[in-house]
Amino acid sequence: MTTRRKFLKSSLLSSTLLMPGAVKKAAGIFSEKKQSAGEHKPLIVSTWNHGIAANKRAWEILQKTGSILDAVEEGVKVTEADPSSRTVGLYGFPDREGIVTLDASIMKGDGECGSVCFVRQIKHPITLARKVMEKTPHVMLAGEGARQFAISEGMPLEEEVLHPESQKAYEEWLEEAEYRPIINIENHDTIGMVGLDADGNLAGTCTTSGLSYKMHGRVGDSPIIGAGLYVDNEVGAATATGMGETIIKVCGSFLVVELMRQGRSPQEACEEAIARLIDKNLEDIEDMQAGFIAINKDGEYGGYAVHPGFNFAVHHEGGNEMEDAKSRFGND
Ligand code: SD4
């Protein structure tokens, strides 16, 4: 007997067989594979000015190992270890209690992913996130559990001392202790990186010390798969920066990838996701920055933000350059 489920399946199959390729692509039914292994043009894109140094390192690793996963991990480690970064890694600004807590995520195009959040004393949270992905049956570890896992993996714990600049800024902030996250002004710049290798494999990373002077325990979008980062080998990859709460509300990076699956270019997908994000966050929009970057399998990329000020670094075979993102507001 033909069950209803079987009937639906066979009628869907026969109707999709009759659809022209372009219609199927627009309907998100399949992604056309134009290129095969070895034919893709490698590309690495990452957020903000620190993206240049991170991309450079990622590109070197890609040339050396051929692994896009190694590349995006090693690339953002440059920023995590940079003593001049107040926004990524242990030299970042602290939370309200004067403690630096870190969030990070990593994802491969086959859907494997790992993340850590609210973690202390770890110099390279991105490496810890990769260990969660590769060595545990879980996707995400938080706080003390993440730290214990790091210890069990032989990762050294760093001393909890604020960088002198962070200490000074924190003491100044304590005078009023007013929580006013104005992201471009506080220059609170997460690094998100997405990359494509010559075989068409994608990977991405995202790592941050989160919003400065956040509530102790606050976790942003960066370690949340689908919000701060999403990667799908069938389509492309996206990552986010800015006010994490607004990004989480729209599953931002997942949204960008799904829009590309439906046929949008990376640029169009970022613009549409920002429009959705603005729509869902109208009350806070004046003081709130958020931005996305995205790449697809064809080696196209895009970036877009709510307000001006967001930029990203693009590394392809021709070089490594900064681009200013267009934004929804402030263009007149
Ligand atoms: C967060 N998205 O924790 C991060 C902060 C950030 O540029 O990206 N700033 O919400």
CSV table of N, CA, C and O in Angstrom, one decimal, residues 36-155:
chain,number,residue,atom,x,y,z
A,36,SER,N,34.8,21.2,-9.4
A,36,SER,CA,35.2,20.1,-8.6
A,36,SER,C,36.5,20.3,-7.9
A,36,SER,O,37.0,21.4,-7.9
A,37,ALA,N,36.9,19.3,-7.1
A,37,ALA,CA,38.1,19.4,-6.3
A,37,ALA,C,39.3,20.0,-7.0
A,37,ALA,O,39.5,19.7,-8.2
A,38,GLY,N,39.9,21.0,-6.3
A,38,GLY,CA,41.1,21.6,-6.9
A,38,GLY,C,40.8,22.8,-7.8
A,38,GLY,O,41.7,23.5,-8.3
A,39,GLU,N,39.5,23.0,-8.1
A,39,GLU,CA,39.2,24.1,-9.0
A,39,GLU,C,38.7,25.4,-8.4
A,39,GLU,O,38.4,26.3,-9.1
A,40,HIS,N,38.5,25.4,-7.1
A,40,HIS,CA,38.0,26.6,-6.4
A,40,HIS,C,39.2,27.6,-6.2
A,40,HIS,O,40.3,27.1,-6.0
A,41,LYS,N,38.8,28.8,-6.2
A,41,LYS,CA,39.8,29.9,-5.9
A,41,LYS,C,39.8,30.1,-4.4
A,41,LYS,O,38.9,30.6,-3.8
A,42,PRO,N,40.9,29.8,-3.7
A,42,PRO,CA,41.0,30.0,-2.2
A,42,PRO,C,40.7,31.4,-1.9
A,42,PRO,O,41.1,32.3,-2.6
A,43,LEU,N,40.0,31.6,-0.7
A,43,LEU,CA,39.6,32.9,-0.3
A,43,LEU,C,39.5,32.9,1.2
A,43,LEU,O,39.0,31.9,1.8
A,44,ILE,N,40.0,33.9,1.9
A,44,ILE,CA,39.9,34.1,3.3
A,44,ILE,C,39.4,35.5,3.6
A,44,ILE,O,40.0,36.4,3.2
A,45,VAL,N,38.3,35.6,4.4
A,45,VAL,CA,37.8,36.9,4.7
A,45,VAL,C,37.6,37.0,6.3
A,45,VAL,O,37.1,36.0,6.9
A,46,SER,N,38.0,38.1,6.9
A,46,SER,CA,37.8,38.2,8.3
A,46,SER,C,37.5,39.7,8.7
A,46,SER,O,37.8,40.6,7.9
A,47,THR,N,37.0,39.8,9.9
A,47,THR,CA,36.4,41.1,10.3
A,47,THR,C,37.5,42.1,10.8
A,47,THR,O,38.4,41.7,11.5
A,48,TRP,N,37.2,43.3,10.6
A,48,TRP,CA,38.0,44.4,11.2
A,48,TRP,C,39.4,44.5,10.7
A,48,TRP,O,39.9,43.6,10.1
A,49,ASN,N,40.1,45.6,11.2
A,49,ASN,CA,41.5,45.8,10.8
A,49,ASN,C,42.5,44.7,11.2
A,49,ASN,O,43.4,44.4,10.4
A,50,HIS,N,42.2,44.1,12.3
A,50,HIS,CA,43.1,43.0,12.7
A,50,HIS,C,43.0,41.8,11.8
A,50,HIS,O,43.8,40.9,11.8
A,51,GLY,N,42.0,41.8,10.9
A,51,GLY,CA,41.9,40.7,9.9
A,51,GLY,C,43.0,40.6,8.9
A,51,GLY,O,43.3,39.5,8.4
A,52,ILE,N,43.7,41.7,8.7
A,52,ILE,CA,44.9,41.7,7.8
A,52,ILE,C,46.0,40.7,8.3
A,52,ILE,O,46.4,39.8,7.6
A,53,ALA,N,46.4,40.9,9.5
A,53,ALA,CA,47.4,40.0,10.1
A,53,ALA,C,46.9,38.6,10.2
A,53,ALA,O,47.7,37.6,10.0
A,54,ALA,N,45.7,38.5,10.6
A,54,ALA,CA,45.1,37.1,10.8
A,54,ALA,C,45.0,36.4,9.5
A,54,ALA,O,45.3,35.2,9.3
A,55,ASN,N,44.5,37.1,8.4
A,55,ASN,CA,44.4,36.5,7.1
A,55,ASN,C,45.8,36.1,6.6
A,55,ASN,O,45.9,35.1,5.9
A,56,LYS,N,46.8,36.9,6.8
A,56,LYS,CA,48.1,36.7,6.3
A,56,LYS,C,48.6,35.3,6.9
A,56,LYS,O,49.1,34.4,6.2
A,57,ARG,N,48.4,35.1,8.2
A,57,ARG,CA,48.8,33.9,8.8
A,57,ARG,C,48.0,32.7,8.3
A,57,ARG,O,48.5,31.6,8.0
A,58,ALA,N,46.7,32.9,8.2
A,58,ALA,CA,45.8,31.9,7.7
A,58,ALA,C,46.2,31.5,6.3
A,58,ALA,O,46.2,30.3,6.0
A,59,TRP,N,46.5,32.4,5.5
A,59,TRP,CA,46.9,32.1,4.1
A,59,TRP,C,48.2,31.3,4.0
A,59,TRP,O,48.3,30.3,3.3
A,60,GLU,N,49.2,31.7,4.9
A,60,GLU,CA,50.4,30.9,5.0
A,60,GLU,C,50.1,29.4,5.4
A,60,GLU,O,50.7,28.5,4.8
A,61,ILE,N,49.3,29.3,6.4
A,61,ILE,CA,48.9,27.9,6.8
A,61,ILE,C,48.2,27.1,5.7
A,61,ILE,O,48.5,26.0,5.5
A,62,LEU,N,47.4,27.8,5.0
A,62,LEU,CA,46.7,27.1,3.9
A,62,LEU,C,47.6,26.7,2.8
A,62,LEU,O,47.5,25.5,2.3
A,63,GLN,N,48.6,27.5,2.5
A,63,GLN,CA,49.6,27.1,1.5
A,63,GLN,C,50.4,25.9,2.0
A,63,GLN,O,50.8,25.0,1.3
A,64,LYS,N,50.7,26.0,3.3
A,64,LYS,CA,51.6,25.0,3.9
A,64,LYS,C,50.9,23.6,4.1
A,64,LYS,O,51.5,22.6,3.7
A,65,THR,N,49.7,23.7,4.7
A,65,THR,CA,49.1,22.4,5.1
A,65,THR,C,47.9,22.0,4.1
A,65,THR,O,47.5,20.9,4.1
A,66,GLY,N,47.4,23.0,3.4
A,66,GLY,CA,46.2,22.7,2.5
A,66,GLY,C,44.9,22.6,3.3
A,66,GLY,O,43.9,22.3,2.8
A,67,SER,N,45.0,22.8,4.7
A,67,SER,CA,43.8,22.6,5.5
A,67,SER,C,43.2,23.9,5.8
A,67,SER,O,43.8,24.8,6.5
A,68,ILE,N,42.0,24.1,5.3
A,68,ILE,CA,41.3,25.4,5.6
A,68,ILE,C,40.9,25.5,7.1
A,68,ILE,O,40.8,26.6,7.7
A,69,LEU,N,40.7,24.3,7.7
A,69,LEU,CA,40.4,24.3,9.2
A,69,LEU,C,41.6,24.8,10.0
A,69,LEU,O,41.5,25.7,10.8
A,70,ASP,N,42.8,24.3,9.7
A,70,ASP,CA,44.0,24.8,10.3
A,70,ASP,C,44.2,26.3,10.1
A,70,ASP,O,44.6,27.0,10.9
A,71,ALA,N,43.9,26.7,8.8
A,71,ALA,CA,44.1,28.0,8.4
A,71,ALA,C,43.3,29.0,9.3
A,71,ALA,O,43.8,30.0,9.8
A,72,VAL,N,42.0,28.7,9.4
A,72,VAL,CA,41.1,29.7,10.1
A,72,VAL,C,41.4,29.6,11.6
A,72,VAL,O,41.1,30.6,12.3
A,73,GLU,N,41.9,28.5,12.1
A,73,GLU,CA,42.2,28.4,13.5
A,73,GLU,C,43.5,29.3,13.8
A,73,GLU,O,43.5,30.2,14.6
A,74,GLU,N,44.5,29.0,13.0
A,74,GLU,CA,45.8,29.7,13.2
A,74,GLU,C,45.7,31.2,12.9
A,74,GLU,O,46.3,32.0,13.6
A,75,GLY,N,44.9,31.5,12.0
A,75,GLY,CA,44.7,32.9,11.6
A,75,GLY,C,44.2,33.7,12.8
A,75,GLY,O,44.8,34.7,13.2
A,76,VAL,N,43.1,33.3,13.4
A,76,VAL,CA,42.5,34.1,14.5
A,76,VAL,C,43.4,34.0,15.8
A,76,VAL,O,43.3,34.8,16.7
A,77,LYS,N,44.2,33.0,15.9
A,77,LYS,CA,45.1,32.9,17.1
A,77,LYS,C,46.1,34.1,17.1
A,77,LYS,O,46.5,34.5,18.2
A,78,VAL,N,46.4,34.7,15.9
A,78,VAL,CA,47.2,35.9,15.9
A,78,VAL,C,46.6,37.0,16.7
A,78,VAL,O,47.2,37.7,17.5
A,79,THR,N,45.3,37.1,16.5
A,79,THR,CA,44.5,38.2,17.2
A,79,THR,C,44.4,37.9,18.7
A,79,THR,O,44.5,38.7,19.5
A,80,GLU,N,44.1,36.6,18.9
A,80,GLU,CA,44.0,36.2,20.4
A,80,GLU,C,45.2,36.5,21.2
A,80,GLU,O,45.2,36.8,22.4
A,81,ALA,N,46.4,36.4,20.5
A,81,ALA,CA,47.7,36.6,21.2
A,81,ALA,C,48.2,38.0,21.1
A,81,ALA,O,49.2,38.3,21.7
A,82,ASP,N,47.5,38.9,20.5
A,82,ASP,CA,48.0,40.2,20.2
A,82,ASP,C,47.7,41.1,21.5
A,82,ASP,O,46.6,41.4,21.8
A,83,PRO,N,48.8,41.6,22.1
A,83,PRO,CA,48.7,42.4,23.3
A,83,PRO,C,48.0,43.7,23.1
A,83,PRO,O,47.6,44.4,24.0
A,84,SER,N,47.9,44.1,21.8
A,84,SER,CA,47.3,45.4,21.6
A,84,SER,C,45.8,45.2,21.3
A,84,SER,O,45.1,46.2,21.1
A,85,SER,N,45.3,44.0,21.3
A,85,SER,CA,43.8,43.8,21.1
A,85,SER,C,43.1,44.0,22.4
A,85,SER,O,43.3,43.2,23.4
A,86,ARG,N,42.1,44.9,22.5
A,86,ARG,CA,41.3,45.1,23.7
A,86,ARG,C,39.9,44.4,23.5
A,86,ARG,O,39.0,44.5,24.3
A,87,THR,N,39.8,43.6,22.4
A,87,THR,CA,38.5,43.0,22.1
A,87,THR,C,38.5,41.5,21.8
A,87,THR,O,37.4,40.9,21.7
A,88,VAL,N,39.7,41.0,21.8
A,88,VAL,CA,39.8,39.5,21.5
A,88,VAL,C,40.9,39.0,22.4
A,88,VAL,O,42.0,39.6,22.5
A,89,GLY,N,40.7,37.9,23.0
A,89,GLY,CA,41.7,37.2,23.9
A,89,GLY,C,41.9,37.9,25.2
A,89,GLY,O,41.1,38.8,25.6
A,90,LEU,N,42.9,37.4,26.0
A,90,LEU,CA,43.0,37.8,27.4
A,90,LEU,C,43.5,39.2,27.6
A,90,LEU,O,43.5,39.6,28.8
A,91,TYR,N,43.9,39.9,26.6
A,91,TYR,CA,44.3,41.3,26.8
A,91,TYR,C,43.1,42.2,26.6
A,91,TYR,O,43.2,43.4,26.6
A,92,GLY,N,41.9,41.6,26.4
A,92,GLY,CA,40.7,42.4,26.2
A,92,GLY,C,40.2,43.1,27.4
A,92,GLY,O,40.7,42.9,28.5
A,93,PHE,N,39.2,43.9,27.1
A,93,PHE,CA,38.5,44.6,28.3
A,93,PHE,C,37.8,43.6,29.1
A,93,PHE,O,37.2,42.6,28.6
A,94,PRO,N,37.7,43.8,30.4
A,94,PRO,CA,37.0,42.9,31.3
A,94,PRO,C,35.5,43.1,31.3
A,94,PRO,O,35.0,44.0,30.7
A,95,ASP,N,34.8,42.2,32.1
A,95,ASP,CA,33.4,42.4,32.4
A,95,ASP,C,33.2,43.4,33.6
A,95,ASP,O,34.2,44.0,34.1
A,96,ARG,N,32.0,43.6,34.0
A,96,ARG,CA,31.7,44.5,35.2
A,96,ARG,C,32.5,44.2,36.4
A,96,ARG,O,32.7,45.1,37.3
A,97,GLU,N,32.9,42.9,36.6
A,97,GLU,CA,33.6,42.5,37.8
A,97,GLU,C,35.1,42.6,37.6
A,97,GLU,O,35.9,42.2,38.5
A,98,GLY,N,35.5,43.1,36.5
A,98,GLY,CA,36.9,43.2,36.2
A,98,GLY,C,37.6,41.9,35.8
A,98,GLY,O,38.8,41.7,35.9
A,99,ILE,N,36.8,41.0,35.3
A,99,ILE,CA,37.3,39.7,34.8
A,99,ILE,C,37.1,39.5,33.3
A,99,ILE,O,36.0,39.8,32.8
A,100,VAL,N,38.2,39.0,32.7
A,100,VAL,CA,38.1,38.8,31.2
A,100,VAL,C,37.5,37.4,31.0
A,100,VAL,O,38.1,36.4,31.5
A,101,THR,N,36.4,37.3,30.3
A,101,THR,CA,35.8,36.0,29.9
A,101,THR,C,35.7,35.9,28.4
A,101,THR,O,35.3,36.9,27.8
A,102,LEU,N,36.0,34.8,27.9
A,102,LEU,CA,36.2,34.7,26.4
A,102,LEU,C,35.1,33.7,25.8
A,102,LEU,O,34.7,32.7,26.4
A,103,ASP,N,34.7,34.0,24.6
A,103,ASP,CA,33.8,33.2,23.8
A,103,ASP,C,34.5,32.8,22.4
A,103,ASP,O,35.1,33.7,21.8
A,104,ALA,N,34.3,31.6,22.0
A,104,ALA,CA,34.9,31.3,20.6
A,104,ALA,C,34.2,30.1,20.0
A,104,ALA,O,33.6,29.2,20.7
A,105,SER,N,34.1,30.1,18.7
A,105,SER,CA,33.5,28.9,18.0
A,105,SER,C,34.3,28.6,16.7
A,105,SER,O,34.9,29.5,16.1
A,106,ILE,N,34.1,27.4,16.3
A,106,ILE,CA,34.8,26.9,15.1
A,106,ILE,C,33.8,26.0,14.3
A,106,ILE,O,33.1,25.2,15.0
A,107,MET,N,33.8,26.0,13.0
A,107,MET,CA,32.9,25.1,12.3
A,107,MET,C,33.5,24.7,10.9
A,107,MET,O,34.2,25.5,10.3
A,108,LYS,N,33.2,23.5,10.6
A,108,LYS,CA,33.6,23.0,9.2
A,108,LYS,C,32.4,22.9,8.3
A,108,LYS,O,31.3,22.7,8.8
A,109,GLY,N,32.7,22.8,7.0
A,109,GLY,CA,31.6,22.8,6.1
A,109,GLY,C,30.8,21.5,6.1
A,109,GLY,O,29.7,21.5,5.6
A,110,ASP,N,31.3,20.4,6.8
A,110,ASP,CA,30.5,19.2,6.9
A,110,ASP,C,29.5,19.2,8.1
A,110,ASP,O,28.8,18.3,8.4
A,111,GLY,N,29.5,20.4,8.8
A,111,GLY,CA,28.6,20.5,9.9
A,111,GLY,C,29.2,20.3,11.3
A,111,GLY,O,28.6,20.5,12.3
A,112,GLU,N,30.5,19.7,11.3
A,112,GLU,CA,31.2,19.5,12.6
A,112,GLU,C,31.4,20.9,13.2
A,112,GLU,O,31.9,21.8,12.5
A,113,CYS,N,31.2,21.0,14.5
A,113,CYS,CA,31.5,22.3,15.1
A,113,CYS,C,31.8,22.2,16.6
A,113,CYS,O,31.5,21.1,17.2
A,114,GLY,N,32.4,23.2,17.2
A,114,GLY,CA,32.7,23.2,18.6
A,114,GLY,C,32.8,24.6,19.1
A,114,GLY,O,33.1,25.6,18.3
A,115,SER,N,32.5,24.8,20.4
A,115,SER,CA,32.6,26.2,20.9
A,115,SER,C,32.8,26.2,22.4
A,115,SER,O,32.5,25.2,23.1
A,116,VAL,N,33.3,27.3,22.9
A,116,VAL,CA,33.5,27.5,24.3
A,116,VAL,C,32.9,28.9,24.7
A,116,VAL,O,33.0,29.8,23.8
A,117,CYS,N,32.4,29.0,25.9
A,117,CYS,CA,31.9,30.4,26.2
A,117,CYS,C,32.2,30.6,27.7
A,117,CYS,O,32.3,29.7,28.5
A,118,PHE,N,32.3,31.9,28.1
A,118,PHE,CA,32.4,32.3,29.5
A,118,PHE,C,33.6,31.6,30.1
A,118,PHE,O,33.6,31.2,31.2
A,119,VAL,N,34.7,31.5,29.3
A,119,VAL,CA,35.9,30.8,29.7
A,119,VAL,C,37.0,31.8,30.2
A,119,VAL,O,37.1,32.9,29.6
A,120,ARG,N,37.7,31.4,31.2
A,120,ARG,CA,38.7,32.3,31.8
A,120,ARG,C,40.1,31.7,31.6
A,120,ARG,O,40.2,30.5,31.6
A,121,GLN,N,41.1,32.5,31.6
A,121,GLN,CA,42.5,32.1,31.7
A,121,GLN,C,43.1,31.3,30.5
A,121,GLN,O,44.1,30.7,30.6
A,122,ILE,N,42.4,31.2,29.4
A,122,ILE,CA,42.8,30.4,28.3
A,122,ILE,C,43.3,31.4,27.2
A,122,ILE,O,42.5,32.2,26.7
A,123,LYS,N,44.5,31.2,26.8
A,123,LYS,CA,45.1,32.2,25.8
A,123,LYS,C,44.4,32.0,24.4
A,123,LYS,O,44.2,32.9,23.7
A,124,HIS,N,44.2,30.7,24.1
A,124,HIS,CA,43.6,30.4,22.8
A,124,HIS,C,42.3,29.7,22.9
A,124,HIS,O,42.2,28.5,22.6
A,125,PRO,N,41.2,30.4,23.2
A,125,PRO,CA,39.9,29.7,23.2
A,125,PRO,C,39.5,29.1,21.9
A,125,PRO,O,38.8,28.1,21.9
A,126,ILE,N,40.0,29.5,20.8
A,126,ILE,CA,39.6,28.9,19.5
A,126,ILE,C,40.2,27.5,19.5
A,126,ILE,O,39.5,26.6,18.9
A,127,THR,N,41.4,27.3,20.0
A,127,THR,CA,42.0,25.9,20.0
A,127,THR,C,41.2,25.0,21.0
A,127,THR,O,40.9,23.8,20.7
A,128,LEU,N,40.7,25.6,22.1
A,128,LEU,CA,39.9,24.9,23.0
A,128,LEU,C,38.5,24.5,22.3
A,128,LEU,O,38.0,23.3,22.4
A,129,ALA,N,38.0,25.4,21.5
A,129,ALA,CA,36.7,25.1,20.8
A,129,ALA,C,37.0,24.0,19.8
A,129,ALA,O,36.1,23.1,19.7
A,130,ARG,N,38.1,24.0,19.2
A,130,ARG,CA,38.4,22.9,18.2
A,130,ARG,C,38.6,21.6,19.0
A,130,ARG,O,38.1,20.5,18.5
A,131,LYS,N,39.1,21.6,20.1
A,131,LYS,CA,39.2,20.4,20.9
A,131,LYS,C,37.9,19.9,21.3
A,131,LYS,O,37.6,18.7,21.4
A,132,VAL,N,36.9,20.8,21.7
A,132,VAL,CA,35.6,20.4,22.0
A,132,VAL,C,35.0,19.6,20.8
A,132,VAL,O,34.4,18.6,20.9
A,133,MET,N,35.2,20.2,19.6
A,133,MET,CA,34.7,19.6,18.4
A,133,MET,C,35.3,18.2,18.1
A,133,MET,O,34.6,17.3,17.7
A,134,GLU,N,36.6,18.1,18.3
A,134,GLU,CA,37.3,16.9,17.8
A,134,GLU,C,37.4,15.8,18.9
A,134,GLU,O,37.5,14.7,18.6
A,135,LYS,N,37.3,16.3,20.2
A,135,LYS,CA,37.6,15.3,21.2
A,135,LYS,C,36.5,15.0,22.2
A,135,LYS,O,36.7,14.3,23.2
A,136,THR,N,35.4,15.6,22.0
A,136,THR,CA,34.2,15.4,22.9
A,136,THR,C,33.0,15.1,22.1
A,136,THR,O,33.0,15.4,20.9
A,137,PRO,N,32.0,14.5,22.7
A,137,PRO,CA,30.8,14.2,21.9
A,137,PRO,C,29.9,15.4,21.9
A,137,PRO,O,28.7,15.4,21.5
A,138,HIS,N,30.4,16.6,22.4
A,138,HIS,CA,29.5,17.8,22.6
A,138,HIS,C,29.9,18.9,21.6
A,138,HIS,O,30.9,18.8,20.9
A,139,VAL,N,29.1,19.9,21.6
A,139,VAL,CA,29.4,21.1,20.7
A,139,VAL,C,29.9,22.2,21.6
A,139,VAL,O,30.7,23.0,21.1
A,140,MET,N,29.4,22.4,22.8
A,140,MET,CA,29.7,23.6,23.5
A,140,MET,C,30.0,23.3,25.0
A,140,MET,O,29.3,22.6,25.6
A,141,LEU,N,31.1,23.9,25.5
A,141,LEU,CA,31.4,23.8,26.9
A,141,LEU,C,31.5,25.2,27.4
A,141,LEU,O,32.0,26.1,26.8
A,142,ALA,N,31.0,25.4,28.7
A,142,ALA,CA,31.0,26.7,29.3
A,142,ALA,C,31.8,26.8,30.6
A,142,ALA,O,32.0,25.9,31.3
A,143,GLY,N,32.3,28.0,30.8
A,143,GLY,CA,32.8,28.4,32.1
A,143,GLY,C,33.8,27.5,32.7
A,143,GLY,O,34.8,27.1,32.0
A,144,GLU,N,33.6,27.1,33.9
A,144,GLU,CA,34.5,26.2,34.7
A,144,GLU,C,34.7,24.9,34.0
A,144,GLU,O,35.8,24.3,34.0
A,145,GLY,N,33.6,24.4,33.4
A,145,GLY,CA,33.7,23.1,32.7
A,145,GLY,C,34.7,23.2,31.5
A,145,GLY,O,35.5,22.2,31.3
A,146,ALA,N,34.6,24.3,30.8
A,146,ALA,CA,35.5,24.5,29.7
A,146,ALA,C,37.0,24.6,30.2
A,146,ALA,O,37.9,24.1,29.6
A,147,ARG,N,37.1,25.3,31.3
A,147,ARG,CA,38.5,25.5,31.8
A,147,ARG,C,39.1,24.1,32.3
A,147,ARG,O,40.2,23.8,32.0
A,148,GLN,N,38.2,23.4,32.9
A,148,GLN,CA,38.7,22.0,33.4
A,148,GLN,C,39.1,21.2,32.2
A,148,GLN,O,40.1,20.4,32.2
A,149,PHE,N,38.3,21.2,31.2
A,149,PHE,CA,38.6,20.5,29.9
A,149,PHE,C,39.9,20.9,29.4
A,149,PHE,O,40.8,20.1,28.9
A,150,ALA,N,40.2,22.2,29.4
A,150,ALA,CA,41.4,22.8,28.9
A,150,ALA,C,42.6,22.2,29.7
A,150,ALA,O,43.6,21.7,29.1
A,151,ILE,N,42.4,22.2,31.0
A,151,ILE,CA,43.5,21.6,31.9
A,151,ILE,C,43.7,20.2,31.5
A,151,ILE,O,44.9,19.7,31.4
A,152,SER,N,42.6,19.4,31.3
A,152,SER,CA,42.8,18.0,31.0
A,152,SER,C,43.5,17.8,29.7
A,152,SER,O,44.0,16.7,29.5
A,153,GLU,N,43.4,18.7,28.8
A,153,GLU,CA,44.0,18.7,27.5
A,153,GLU,C,45.4,19.2,27.5
A,153,GLU,O,46.1,19.4,26.5
A,154,GLY,N,45.9,19.6,28.7
A,154,GLY,CA,47.3,20.1,28.9
A,154,GLY,C,47.4,21.5,28.4
A,154,GLY,O,48.6,22.0,28.2
A,155,MET,N,46.4,22.3,28.3
A,155,MET,CA,46.5,23.7,27.9
A,155,MET,C,46.9,24.5,29.2
A,155,MET,O,46.2,24.4,30.2
